[in-house]
Tab-separated table of C-alpha atoms and ligand atoms in Angstrom:
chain	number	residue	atom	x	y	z
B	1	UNK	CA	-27.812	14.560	33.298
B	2	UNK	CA	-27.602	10.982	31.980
B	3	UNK	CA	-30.658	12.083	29.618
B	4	UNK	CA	-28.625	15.003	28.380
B	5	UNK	CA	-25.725	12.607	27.802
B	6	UNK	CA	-28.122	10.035	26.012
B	7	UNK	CA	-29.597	12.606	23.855
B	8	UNK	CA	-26.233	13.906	22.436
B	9	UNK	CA	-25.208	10.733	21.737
B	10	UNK	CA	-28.080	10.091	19.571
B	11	UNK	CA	-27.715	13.768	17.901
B	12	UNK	CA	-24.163	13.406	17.085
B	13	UNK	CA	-24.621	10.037	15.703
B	14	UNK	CA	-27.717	10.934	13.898
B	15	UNK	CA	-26.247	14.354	12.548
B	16	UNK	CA	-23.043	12.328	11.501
B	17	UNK	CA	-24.945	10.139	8.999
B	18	UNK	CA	-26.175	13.189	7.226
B	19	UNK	CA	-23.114	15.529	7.320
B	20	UNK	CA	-20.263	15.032	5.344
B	21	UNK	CA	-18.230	17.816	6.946
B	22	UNK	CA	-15.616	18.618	4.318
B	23	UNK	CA	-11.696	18.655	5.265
B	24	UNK	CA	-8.327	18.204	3.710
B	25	UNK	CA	-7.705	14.472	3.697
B	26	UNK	CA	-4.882	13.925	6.679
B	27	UNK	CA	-1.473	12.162	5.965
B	28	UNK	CA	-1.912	8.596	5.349
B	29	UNK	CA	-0.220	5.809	7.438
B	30	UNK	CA	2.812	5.715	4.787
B	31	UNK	CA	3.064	9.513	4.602
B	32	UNK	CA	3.251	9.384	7.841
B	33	UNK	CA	6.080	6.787	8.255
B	34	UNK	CA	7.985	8.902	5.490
B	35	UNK	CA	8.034	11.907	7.832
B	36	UNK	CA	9.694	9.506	9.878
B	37	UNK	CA	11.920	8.419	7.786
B	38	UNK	CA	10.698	5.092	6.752
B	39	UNK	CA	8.889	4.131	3.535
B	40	UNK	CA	6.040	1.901	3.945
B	41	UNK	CA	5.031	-0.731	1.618
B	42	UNK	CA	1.288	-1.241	1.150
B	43	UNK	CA	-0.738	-4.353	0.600
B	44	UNK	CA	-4.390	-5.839	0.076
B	45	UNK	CA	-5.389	-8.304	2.300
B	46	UNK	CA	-8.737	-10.155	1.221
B	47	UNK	CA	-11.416	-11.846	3.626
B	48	UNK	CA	-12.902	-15.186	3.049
B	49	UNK	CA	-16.286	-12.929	3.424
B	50	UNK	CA	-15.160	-10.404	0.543
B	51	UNK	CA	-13.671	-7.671	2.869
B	52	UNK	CA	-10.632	-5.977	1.362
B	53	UNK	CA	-8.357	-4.534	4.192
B	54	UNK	CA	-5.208	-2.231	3.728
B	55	UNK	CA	-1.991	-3.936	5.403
B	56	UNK	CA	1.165	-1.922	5.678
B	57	UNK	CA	4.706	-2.480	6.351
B	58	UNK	CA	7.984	-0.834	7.209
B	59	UNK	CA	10.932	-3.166	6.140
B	60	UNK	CA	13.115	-4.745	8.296
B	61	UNK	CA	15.680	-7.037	8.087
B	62	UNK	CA	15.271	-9.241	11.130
B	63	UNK	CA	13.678	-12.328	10.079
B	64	UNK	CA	10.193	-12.579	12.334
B	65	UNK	CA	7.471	-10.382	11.195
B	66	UNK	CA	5.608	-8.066	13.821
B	67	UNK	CA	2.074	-7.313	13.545
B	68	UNK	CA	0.673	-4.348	15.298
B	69	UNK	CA	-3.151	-4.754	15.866
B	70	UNK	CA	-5.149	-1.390	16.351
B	71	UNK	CA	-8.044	-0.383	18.981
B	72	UNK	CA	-11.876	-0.061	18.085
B	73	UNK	CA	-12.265	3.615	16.353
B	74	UNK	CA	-9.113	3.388	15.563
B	75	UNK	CA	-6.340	2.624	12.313
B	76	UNK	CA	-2.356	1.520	11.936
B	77	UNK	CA	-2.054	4.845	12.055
B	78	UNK	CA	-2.411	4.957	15.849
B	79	UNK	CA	1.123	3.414	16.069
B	80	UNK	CA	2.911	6.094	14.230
B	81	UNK	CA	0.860	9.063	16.199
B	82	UNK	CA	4.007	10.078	18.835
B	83	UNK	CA	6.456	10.052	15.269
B	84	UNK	CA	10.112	8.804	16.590
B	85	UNK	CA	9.082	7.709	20.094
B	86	UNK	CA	5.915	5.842	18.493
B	87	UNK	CA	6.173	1.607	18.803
B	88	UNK	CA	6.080	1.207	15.426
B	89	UNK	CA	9.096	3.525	14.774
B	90	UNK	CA	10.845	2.544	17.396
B	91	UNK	CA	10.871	-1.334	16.047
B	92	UNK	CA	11.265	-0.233	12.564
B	93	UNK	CA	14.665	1.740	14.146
B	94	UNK	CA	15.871	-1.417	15.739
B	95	UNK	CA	15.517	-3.336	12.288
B	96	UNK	CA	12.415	-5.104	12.634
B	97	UNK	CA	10.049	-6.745	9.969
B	98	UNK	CA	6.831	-4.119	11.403
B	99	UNK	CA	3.993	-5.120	9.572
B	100	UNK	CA	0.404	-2.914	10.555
B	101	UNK	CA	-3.145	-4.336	10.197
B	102	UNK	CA	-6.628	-2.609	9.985
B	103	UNK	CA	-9.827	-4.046	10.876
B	104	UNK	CA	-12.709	-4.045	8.398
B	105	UNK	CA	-14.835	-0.345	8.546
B	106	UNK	CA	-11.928	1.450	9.753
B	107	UNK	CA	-10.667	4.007	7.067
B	108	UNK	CA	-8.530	1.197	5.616
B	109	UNK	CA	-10.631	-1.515	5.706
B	110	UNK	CA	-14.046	0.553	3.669
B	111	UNK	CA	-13.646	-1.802	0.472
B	112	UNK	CA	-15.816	-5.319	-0.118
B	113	UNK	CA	-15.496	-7.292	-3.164
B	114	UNK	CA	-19.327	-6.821	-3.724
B	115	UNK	CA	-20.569	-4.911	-0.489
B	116	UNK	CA	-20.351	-1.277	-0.893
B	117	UNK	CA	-20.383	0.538	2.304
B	118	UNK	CA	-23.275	2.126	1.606
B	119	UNK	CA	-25.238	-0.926	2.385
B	120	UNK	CA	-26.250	-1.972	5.817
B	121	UNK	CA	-25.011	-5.446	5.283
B	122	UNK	CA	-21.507	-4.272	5.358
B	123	UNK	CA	-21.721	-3.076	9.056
B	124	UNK	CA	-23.014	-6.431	10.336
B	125	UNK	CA	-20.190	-7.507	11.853
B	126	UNK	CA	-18.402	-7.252	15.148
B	127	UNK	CA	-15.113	-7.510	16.833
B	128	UNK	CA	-15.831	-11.180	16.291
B	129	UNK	CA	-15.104	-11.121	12.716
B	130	UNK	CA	-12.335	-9.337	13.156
B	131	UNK	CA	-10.887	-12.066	15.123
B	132	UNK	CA	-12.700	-14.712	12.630
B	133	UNK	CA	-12.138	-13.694	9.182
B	134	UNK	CA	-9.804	-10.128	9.279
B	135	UNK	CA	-7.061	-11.512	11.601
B	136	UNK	CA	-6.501	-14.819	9.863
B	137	UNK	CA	-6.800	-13.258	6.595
B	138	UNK	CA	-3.705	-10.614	7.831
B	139	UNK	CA	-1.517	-13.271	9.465
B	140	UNK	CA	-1.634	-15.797	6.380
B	141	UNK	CA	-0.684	-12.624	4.100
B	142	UNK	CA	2.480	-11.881	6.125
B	143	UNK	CA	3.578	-15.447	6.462
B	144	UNK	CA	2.976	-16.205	2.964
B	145	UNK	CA	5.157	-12.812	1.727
B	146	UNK	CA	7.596	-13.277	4.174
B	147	UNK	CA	7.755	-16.750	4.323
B	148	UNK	CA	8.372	-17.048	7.555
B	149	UNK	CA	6.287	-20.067	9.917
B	150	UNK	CA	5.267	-17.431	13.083
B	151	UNK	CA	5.213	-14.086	13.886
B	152	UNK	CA	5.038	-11.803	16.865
B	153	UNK	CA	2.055	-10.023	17.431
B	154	UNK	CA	1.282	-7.022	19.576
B	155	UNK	CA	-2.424	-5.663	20.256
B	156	UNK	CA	-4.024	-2.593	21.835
B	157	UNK	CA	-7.036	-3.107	23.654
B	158	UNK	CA	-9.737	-4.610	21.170
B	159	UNK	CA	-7.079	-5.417	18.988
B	160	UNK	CA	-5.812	-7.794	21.819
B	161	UNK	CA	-9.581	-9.108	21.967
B	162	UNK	CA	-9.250	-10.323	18.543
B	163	UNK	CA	-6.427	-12.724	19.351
B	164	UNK	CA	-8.587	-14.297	21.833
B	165	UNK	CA	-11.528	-14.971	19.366
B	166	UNK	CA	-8.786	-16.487	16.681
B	167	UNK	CA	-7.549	-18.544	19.432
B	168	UNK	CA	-10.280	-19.735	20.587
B	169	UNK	CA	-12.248	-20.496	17.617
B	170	UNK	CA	-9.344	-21.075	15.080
B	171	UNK	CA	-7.441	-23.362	16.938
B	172	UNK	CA	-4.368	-23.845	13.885
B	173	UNK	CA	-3.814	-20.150	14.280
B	174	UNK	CA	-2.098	-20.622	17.479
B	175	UNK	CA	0.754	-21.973	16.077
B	176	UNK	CA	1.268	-19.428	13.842
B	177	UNK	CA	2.059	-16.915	16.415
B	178	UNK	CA	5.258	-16.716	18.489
B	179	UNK	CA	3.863	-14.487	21.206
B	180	UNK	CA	0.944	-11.902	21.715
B	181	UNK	CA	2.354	-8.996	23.603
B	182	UNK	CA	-1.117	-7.778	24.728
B	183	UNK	CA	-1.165	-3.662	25.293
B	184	UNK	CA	-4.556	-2.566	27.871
B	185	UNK	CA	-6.048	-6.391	27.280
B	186	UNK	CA	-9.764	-6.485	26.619
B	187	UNK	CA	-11.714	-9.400	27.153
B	188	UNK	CA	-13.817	-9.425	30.814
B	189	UNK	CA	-15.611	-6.057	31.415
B	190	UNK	CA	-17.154	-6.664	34.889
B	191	UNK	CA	-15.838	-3.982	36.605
B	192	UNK	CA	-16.323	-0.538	34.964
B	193	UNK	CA	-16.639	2.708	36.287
B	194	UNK	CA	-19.252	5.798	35.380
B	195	UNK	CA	-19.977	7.459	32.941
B	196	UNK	CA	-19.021	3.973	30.583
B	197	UNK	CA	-20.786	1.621	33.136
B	198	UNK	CA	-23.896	4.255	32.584
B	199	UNK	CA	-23.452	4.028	28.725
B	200	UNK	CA	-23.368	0.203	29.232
B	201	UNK	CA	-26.377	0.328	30.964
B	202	UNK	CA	-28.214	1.954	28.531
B	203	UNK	CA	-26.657	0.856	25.500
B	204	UNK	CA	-30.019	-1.543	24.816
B	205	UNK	CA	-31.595	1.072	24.375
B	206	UNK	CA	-29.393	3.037	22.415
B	207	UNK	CA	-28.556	0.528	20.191
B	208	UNK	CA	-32.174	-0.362	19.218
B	209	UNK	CA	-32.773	3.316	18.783
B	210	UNK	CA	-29.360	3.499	16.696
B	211	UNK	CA	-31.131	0.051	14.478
B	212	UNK	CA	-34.755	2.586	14.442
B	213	UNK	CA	-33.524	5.214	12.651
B	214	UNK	CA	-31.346	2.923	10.555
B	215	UNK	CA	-27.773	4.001	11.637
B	216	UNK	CA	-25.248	0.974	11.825
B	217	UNK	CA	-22.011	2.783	11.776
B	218	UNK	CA	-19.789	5.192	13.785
B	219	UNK	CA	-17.534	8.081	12.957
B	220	UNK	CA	-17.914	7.128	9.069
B	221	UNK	CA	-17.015	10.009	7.080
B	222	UNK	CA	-13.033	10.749	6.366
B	223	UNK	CA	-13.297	13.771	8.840
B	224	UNK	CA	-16.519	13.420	10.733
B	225	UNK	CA	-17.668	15.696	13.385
B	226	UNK	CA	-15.282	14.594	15.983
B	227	UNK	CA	-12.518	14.914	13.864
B	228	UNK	CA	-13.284	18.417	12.723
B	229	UNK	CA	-14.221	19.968	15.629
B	230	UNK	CA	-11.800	18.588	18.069
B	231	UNK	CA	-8.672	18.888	15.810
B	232	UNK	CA	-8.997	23.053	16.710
B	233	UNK	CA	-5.971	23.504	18.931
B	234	UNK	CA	-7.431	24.958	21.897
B	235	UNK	CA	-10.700	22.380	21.657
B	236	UNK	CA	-8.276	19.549	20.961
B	237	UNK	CA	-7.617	19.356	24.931
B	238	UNK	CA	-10.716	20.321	25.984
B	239	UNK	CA	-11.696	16.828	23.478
B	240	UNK	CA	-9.268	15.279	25.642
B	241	UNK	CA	-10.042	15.629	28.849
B	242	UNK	CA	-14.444	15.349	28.391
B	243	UNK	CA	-14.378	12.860	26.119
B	244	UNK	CA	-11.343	10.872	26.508
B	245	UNK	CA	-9.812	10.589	29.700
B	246	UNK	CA	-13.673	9.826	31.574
B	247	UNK	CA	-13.823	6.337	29.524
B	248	UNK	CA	-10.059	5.392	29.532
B	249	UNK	CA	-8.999	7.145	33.007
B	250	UNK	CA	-7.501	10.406	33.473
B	251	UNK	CA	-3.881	11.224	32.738
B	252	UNK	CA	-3.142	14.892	32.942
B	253	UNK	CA	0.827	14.825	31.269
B	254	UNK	CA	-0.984	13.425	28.246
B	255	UNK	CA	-1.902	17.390	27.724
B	256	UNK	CA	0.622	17.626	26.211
B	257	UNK	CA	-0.917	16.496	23.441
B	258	UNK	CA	-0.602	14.871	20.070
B	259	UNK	CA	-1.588	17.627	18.076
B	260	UNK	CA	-2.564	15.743	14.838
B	261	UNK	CA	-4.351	12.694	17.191
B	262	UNK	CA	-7.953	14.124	16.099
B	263	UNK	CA	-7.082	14.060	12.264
B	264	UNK	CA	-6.658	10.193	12.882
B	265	UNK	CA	-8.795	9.368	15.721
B	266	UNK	CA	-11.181	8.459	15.937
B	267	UNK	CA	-12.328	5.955	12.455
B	268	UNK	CA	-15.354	4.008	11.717
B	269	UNK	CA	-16.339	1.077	13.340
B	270	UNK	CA	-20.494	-0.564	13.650
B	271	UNK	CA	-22.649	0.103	16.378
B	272	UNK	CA	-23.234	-3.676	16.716
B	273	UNK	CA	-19.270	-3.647	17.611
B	274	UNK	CA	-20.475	-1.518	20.252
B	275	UNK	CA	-22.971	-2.912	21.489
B	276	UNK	CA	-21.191	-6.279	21.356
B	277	UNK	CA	-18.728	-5.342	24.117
B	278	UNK	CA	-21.388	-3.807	26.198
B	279	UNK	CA	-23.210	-6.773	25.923
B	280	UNK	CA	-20.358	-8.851	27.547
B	281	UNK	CA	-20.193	-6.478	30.125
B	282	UNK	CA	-23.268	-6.364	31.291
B	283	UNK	CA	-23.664	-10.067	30.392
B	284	UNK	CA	-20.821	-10.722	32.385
B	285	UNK	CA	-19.346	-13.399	29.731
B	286	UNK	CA	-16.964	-13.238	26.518
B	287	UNK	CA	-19.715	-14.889	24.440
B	288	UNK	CA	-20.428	-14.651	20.920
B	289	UNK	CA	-22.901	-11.437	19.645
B	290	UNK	CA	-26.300	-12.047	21.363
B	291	UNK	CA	-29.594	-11.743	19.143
B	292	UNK	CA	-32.070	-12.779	21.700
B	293	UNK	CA	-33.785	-16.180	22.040
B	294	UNK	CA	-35.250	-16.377	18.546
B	295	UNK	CA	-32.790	-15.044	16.268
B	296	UNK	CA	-29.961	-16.971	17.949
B	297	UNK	CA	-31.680	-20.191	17.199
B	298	UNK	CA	-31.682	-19.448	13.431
B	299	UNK	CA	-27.866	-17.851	13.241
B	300	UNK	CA	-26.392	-20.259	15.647
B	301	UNK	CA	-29.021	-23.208	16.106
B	302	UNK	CA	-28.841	-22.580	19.729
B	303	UNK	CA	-30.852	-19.942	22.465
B	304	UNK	CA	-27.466	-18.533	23.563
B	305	UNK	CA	-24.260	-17.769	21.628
B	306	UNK	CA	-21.369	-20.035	22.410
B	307	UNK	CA	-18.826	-18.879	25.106
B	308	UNK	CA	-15.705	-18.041	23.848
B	309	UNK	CA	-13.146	-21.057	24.989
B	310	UNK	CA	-10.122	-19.166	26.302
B	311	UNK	CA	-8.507	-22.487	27.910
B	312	UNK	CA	-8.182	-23.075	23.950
B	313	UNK	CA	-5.886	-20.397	23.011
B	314	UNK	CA	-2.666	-21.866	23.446
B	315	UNK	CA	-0.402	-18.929	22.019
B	316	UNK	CA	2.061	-17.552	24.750
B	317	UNK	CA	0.561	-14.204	26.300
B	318	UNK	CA	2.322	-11.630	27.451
B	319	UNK	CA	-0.257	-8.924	29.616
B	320	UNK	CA	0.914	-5.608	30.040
B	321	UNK	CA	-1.878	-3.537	32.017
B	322	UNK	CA	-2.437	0.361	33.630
B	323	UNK	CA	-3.193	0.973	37.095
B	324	UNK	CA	-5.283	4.028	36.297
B	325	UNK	CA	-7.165	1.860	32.996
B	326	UNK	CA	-10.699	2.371	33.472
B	327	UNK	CA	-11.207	-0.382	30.515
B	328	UNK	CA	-8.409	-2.866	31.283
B	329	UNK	CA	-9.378	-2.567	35.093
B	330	UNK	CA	-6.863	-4.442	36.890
B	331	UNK	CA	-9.772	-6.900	38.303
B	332	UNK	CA	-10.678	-7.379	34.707
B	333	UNK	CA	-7.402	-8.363	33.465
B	334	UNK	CA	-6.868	-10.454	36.198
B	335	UNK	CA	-9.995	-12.609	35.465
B	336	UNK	CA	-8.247	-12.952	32.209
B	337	UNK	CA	-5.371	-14.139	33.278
B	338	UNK	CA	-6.636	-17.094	35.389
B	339	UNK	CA	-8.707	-17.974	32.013
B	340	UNK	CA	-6.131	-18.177	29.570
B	341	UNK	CA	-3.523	-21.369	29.588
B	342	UNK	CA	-0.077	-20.010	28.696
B	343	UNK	CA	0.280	-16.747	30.158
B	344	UNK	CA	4.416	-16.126	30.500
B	345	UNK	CA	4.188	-12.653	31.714
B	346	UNK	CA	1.874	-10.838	33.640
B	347	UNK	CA	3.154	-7.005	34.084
B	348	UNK	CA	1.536	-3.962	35.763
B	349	UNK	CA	3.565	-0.793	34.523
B	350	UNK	CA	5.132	0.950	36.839
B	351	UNK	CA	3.427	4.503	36.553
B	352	UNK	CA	0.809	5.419	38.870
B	353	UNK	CA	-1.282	7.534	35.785
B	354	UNK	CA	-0.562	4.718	32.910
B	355	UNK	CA	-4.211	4.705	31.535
B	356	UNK	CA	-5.715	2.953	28.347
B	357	UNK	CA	-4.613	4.895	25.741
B	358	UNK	CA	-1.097	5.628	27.135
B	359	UNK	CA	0.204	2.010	25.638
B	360	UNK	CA	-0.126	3.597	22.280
B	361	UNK	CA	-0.388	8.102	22.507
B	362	UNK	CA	1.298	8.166	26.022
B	363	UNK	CA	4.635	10.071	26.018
B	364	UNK	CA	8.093	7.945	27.410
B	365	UNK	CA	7.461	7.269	30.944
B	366	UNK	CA	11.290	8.922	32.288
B	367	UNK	CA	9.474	12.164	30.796
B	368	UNK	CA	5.919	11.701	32.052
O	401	NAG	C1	-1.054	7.087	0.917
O	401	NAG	O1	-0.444	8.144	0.212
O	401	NAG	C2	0.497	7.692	-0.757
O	401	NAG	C3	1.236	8.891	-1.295
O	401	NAG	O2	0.447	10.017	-1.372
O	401	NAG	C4	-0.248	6.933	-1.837
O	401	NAG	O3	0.661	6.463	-2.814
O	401	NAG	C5	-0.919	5.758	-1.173
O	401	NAG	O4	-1.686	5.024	-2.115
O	401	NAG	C6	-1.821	6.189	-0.039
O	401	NAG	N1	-2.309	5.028	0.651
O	401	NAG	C7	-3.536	4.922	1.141
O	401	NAG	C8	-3.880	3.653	1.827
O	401	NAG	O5	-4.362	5.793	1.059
O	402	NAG	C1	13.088	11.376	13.621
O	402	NAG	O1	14.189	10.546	13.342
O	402	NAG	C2	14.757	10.783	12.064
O	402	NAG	C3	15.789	9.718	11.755
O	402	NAG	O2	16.557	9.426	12.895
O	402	NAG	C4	15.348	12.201	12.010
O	402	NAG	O3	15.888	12.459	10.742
O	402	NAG	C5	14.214	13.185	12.305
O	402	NAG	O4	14.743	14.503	12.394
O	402	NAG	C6	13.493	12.847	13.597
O	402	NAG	N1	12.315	13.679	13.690
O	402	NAG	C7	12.002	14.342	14.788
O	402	NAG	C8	10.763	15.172	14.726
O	402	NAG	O5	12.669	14.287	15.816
O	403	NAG	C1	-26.949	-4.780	-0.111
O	403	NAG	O1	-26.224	-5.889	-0.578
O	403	NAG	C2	-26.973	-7.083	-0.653
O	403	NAG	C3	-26.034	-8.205	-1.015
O	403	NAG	O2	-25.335	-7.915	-2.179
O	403	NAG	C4	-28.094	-6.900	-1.686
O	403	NAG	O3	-28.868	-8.074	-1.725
O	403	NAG	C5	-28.941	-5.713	-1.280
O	403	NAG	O4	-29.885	-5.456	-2.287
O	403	NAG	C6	-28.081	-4.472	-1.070
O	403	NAG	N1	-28.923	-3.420	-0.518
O	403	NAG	C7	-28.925	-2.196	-1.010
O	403	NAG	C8	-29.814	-1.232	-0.331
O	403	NAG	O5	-28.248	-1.877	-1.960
O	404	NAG	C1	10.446	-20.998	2.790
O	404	NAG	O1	10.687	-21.646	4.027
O	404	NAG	C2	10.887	-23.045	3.921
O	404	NAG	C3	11.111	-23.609	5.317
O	404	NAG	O2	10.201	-23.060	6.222
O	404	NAG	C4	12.077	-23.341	3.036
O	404	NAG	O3	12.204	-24.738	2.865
O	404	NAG	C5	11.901	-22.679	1.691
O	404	NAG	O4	13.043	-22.829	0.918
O	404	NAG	C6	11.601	-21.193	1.861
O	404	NAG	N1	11.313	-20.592	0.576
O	404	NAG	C7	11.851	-19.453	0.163
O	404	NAG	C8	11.420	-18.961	-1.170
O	404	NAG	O5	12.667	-18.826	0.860
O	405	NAG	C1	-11.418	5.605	36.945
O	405	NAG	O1	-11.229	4.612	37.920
O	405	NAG	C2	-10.712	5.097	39.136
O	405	NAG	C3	-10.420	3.911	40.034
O	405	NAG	O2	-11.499	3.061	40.101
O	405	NAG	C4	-11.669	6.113	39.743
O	405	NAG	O3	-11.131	6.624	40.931
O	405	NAG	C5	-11.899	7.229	38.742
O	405	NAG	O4	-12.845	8.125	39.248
O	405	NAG	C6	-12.390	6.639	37.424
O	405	NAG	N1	-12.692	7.681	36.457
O	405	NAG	C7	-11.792	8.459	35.823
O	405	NAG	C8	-12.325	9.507	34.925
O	405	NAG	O5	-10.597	8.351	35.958
């Protein structure tokens, strides 16, 4: 069984680096938001390293921005999925300043001032560059067009994990943000349940299989496999419930689905992102990407990456976590919380099925 599981991982990967399965391009985040009612405004944000990421916004006349920070495989379009009960309309309804970032490889983030996707060298990052170079990169954009000192940010899962990389190694950025409202927080991965703790376990192997055969990025291509096959309408539960639900945790109301979630979901990210989180799971440490003994000493001058310093991030926290998470585990997020310095609110939501992906697809709770 876990071969079988191994071996279609490898196929699909494999297959998806060869097959450009063609589609009709889906709505865009601002089409989107206009079938909303909204109209989004669209800027470029630039990297110190050269990546050129797509930052949106929806208009709003209260004066602190709000930055929305998207999961791994996943886009600012994820906040717009569930239309008028979505977070990002809801804000935008209430009058706020709702700004929406992308992380570098997702479908908005594919441009480099000199790296064309194409080339290896533009999938050798990891969530740690996100937090490094795309995150500051974002917030300095909106404070700069806005001209406002802080803003309020709110992450999903790894785009909570980001924050705590900027925290900790940017320590100026701190001040810069009024308060991270963190959605499923991601940073310890100790506890984990099959079939992810299995995938963890072999992801060593996987990913130098994934480095053999020369693949270094996931669920590339506008509409990849994934996309395609799972956005059928009778498939697009059966998706659901084998390929979602077992990593994030189970949550049966969610069948009643988003119909258009597979023409969004999920978008490119690197297998060294991947492989990145497994490797603090199974290392048992928020560290810095781990290249073995020899390489580490000529990236970092040291045998072992350096520890992430959470007792450095000084922003205020805010930790919203799912009883029935299977990512955000509530023993993870606990360890979290007794790292980080100024957490002001610590919340479990009250809904015995709230799983990982319910912060951002799930329907209103009074209906679920
Ligand atoms: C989204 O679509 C609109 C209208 O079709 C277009 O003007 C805009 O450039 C698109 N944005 C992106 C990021 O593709
Ligand atoms: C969403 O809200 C807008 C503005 O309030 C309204 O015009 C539109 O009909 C709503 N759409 C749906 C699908 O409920
Ligand atoms: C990838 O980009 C790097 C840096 O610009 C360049 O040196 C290298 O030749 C490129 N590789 C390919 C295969 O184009
Ligand atoms: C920007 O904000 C500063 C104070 O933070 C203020 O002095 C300045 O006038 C503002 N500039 C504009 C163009 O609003
Ligand atoms: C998720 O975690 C719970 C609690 O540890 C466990 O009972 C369940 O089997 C796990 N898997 C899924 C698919 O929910």
């Amino acid at each position: 069984m876990k071969h079988i599981v191994l071996l279609s991982i490898i196929v699909i990967v494999y297959s998806e680096k060869y097959i450009n399965i063609l589609g009709d391009n889906p709505p865009n985040f601002t089409e989107l938001a206009a079938n909303y009612g909204h109209q989004a405004l669209e800027y470029d944000v630039i990297t110190e390293d050269g990546y050129i990421l797509r930052l949106f916004r929806i208009k709003g006349e209260r004066e602190m921005p709000v930055l929305l920070m998207h999961g791994i495989l996943d886009s600012a379009d994820t906040w717009v999925l569930r239309g008028n009960e979505s977070l990002a309309i809801t804000l935008a309804n209430k009058d706020y300043d709702v700004w929406l970032g992308n992380c570098r490889g997702n479908k908005y983030g594919r441009r480099h001032i000199y790296l064309d996707p194409d080339n290896n060298t533009f999938w050798d990052y990891t969530f740690h560059e996100h937090g490094y170079y795309d995150l500051p990169a974002t917030i300095d954009n909106i404070l700069f067009i806005t001209n406002a000192s802080k803003l309020n940010a709110i992450g999903h899962s790894q785009g909570t994990t980001i924050f705590y990389v900027l925290g900790s190694t940017r320590h100026e950025y701190n001040n810069k943000i009024n308060v991270l409202i963190a959605l499923a927080p991601v940073c310890f991965l100790e506890n984990m349940e099959p079939p992810l703790k299995t995938m963890i376990q072999y992801s060593p192997m996987i990913y130098l299989t994934a480095n053999m055969l020369d693949i270094k990025e996931i669920f590339g291509t506008n509409q990849n496999v994934i996309n395609t096959i799972c956005q059928q309408p009778i498939i697009n539960s059966i998706c659901v419930t084998n390929t979602i639900f077992p990593i994030t945790g189970e949550d049966s109301d969610e069948l009643e689905d988003i119909p258009i979630l597979y023409e969004h979901f999920p978008t490119a990210t690197s297998v060294k992102n991947l492989y990145h989180f497994s490797q603090v799971s199974y290392k048992r440490q928020f560290a810095n990407f781990d290249y073995g003994v020899k390489l580490n000493l000529d990236k970092y001058g040291s045998p072992t990456p350096s520890v992430y310093q959470l007792d450095k991030i000084t922003m205020k926290i805010s930790l919203f976590v799912g009883i029935n998470d299977n990512i955000s585990t509530l023993d993870n997020v606990a360890m979290l919380k007794q790292s980080l310095p100024n957490v002001i609110n610590y919340m479990i939501i009250p809904h015995t099925k709230m799983n990982h992906i319910d912060f951002v697809w799930g329907l209103p709770i009074s209906t679920a």
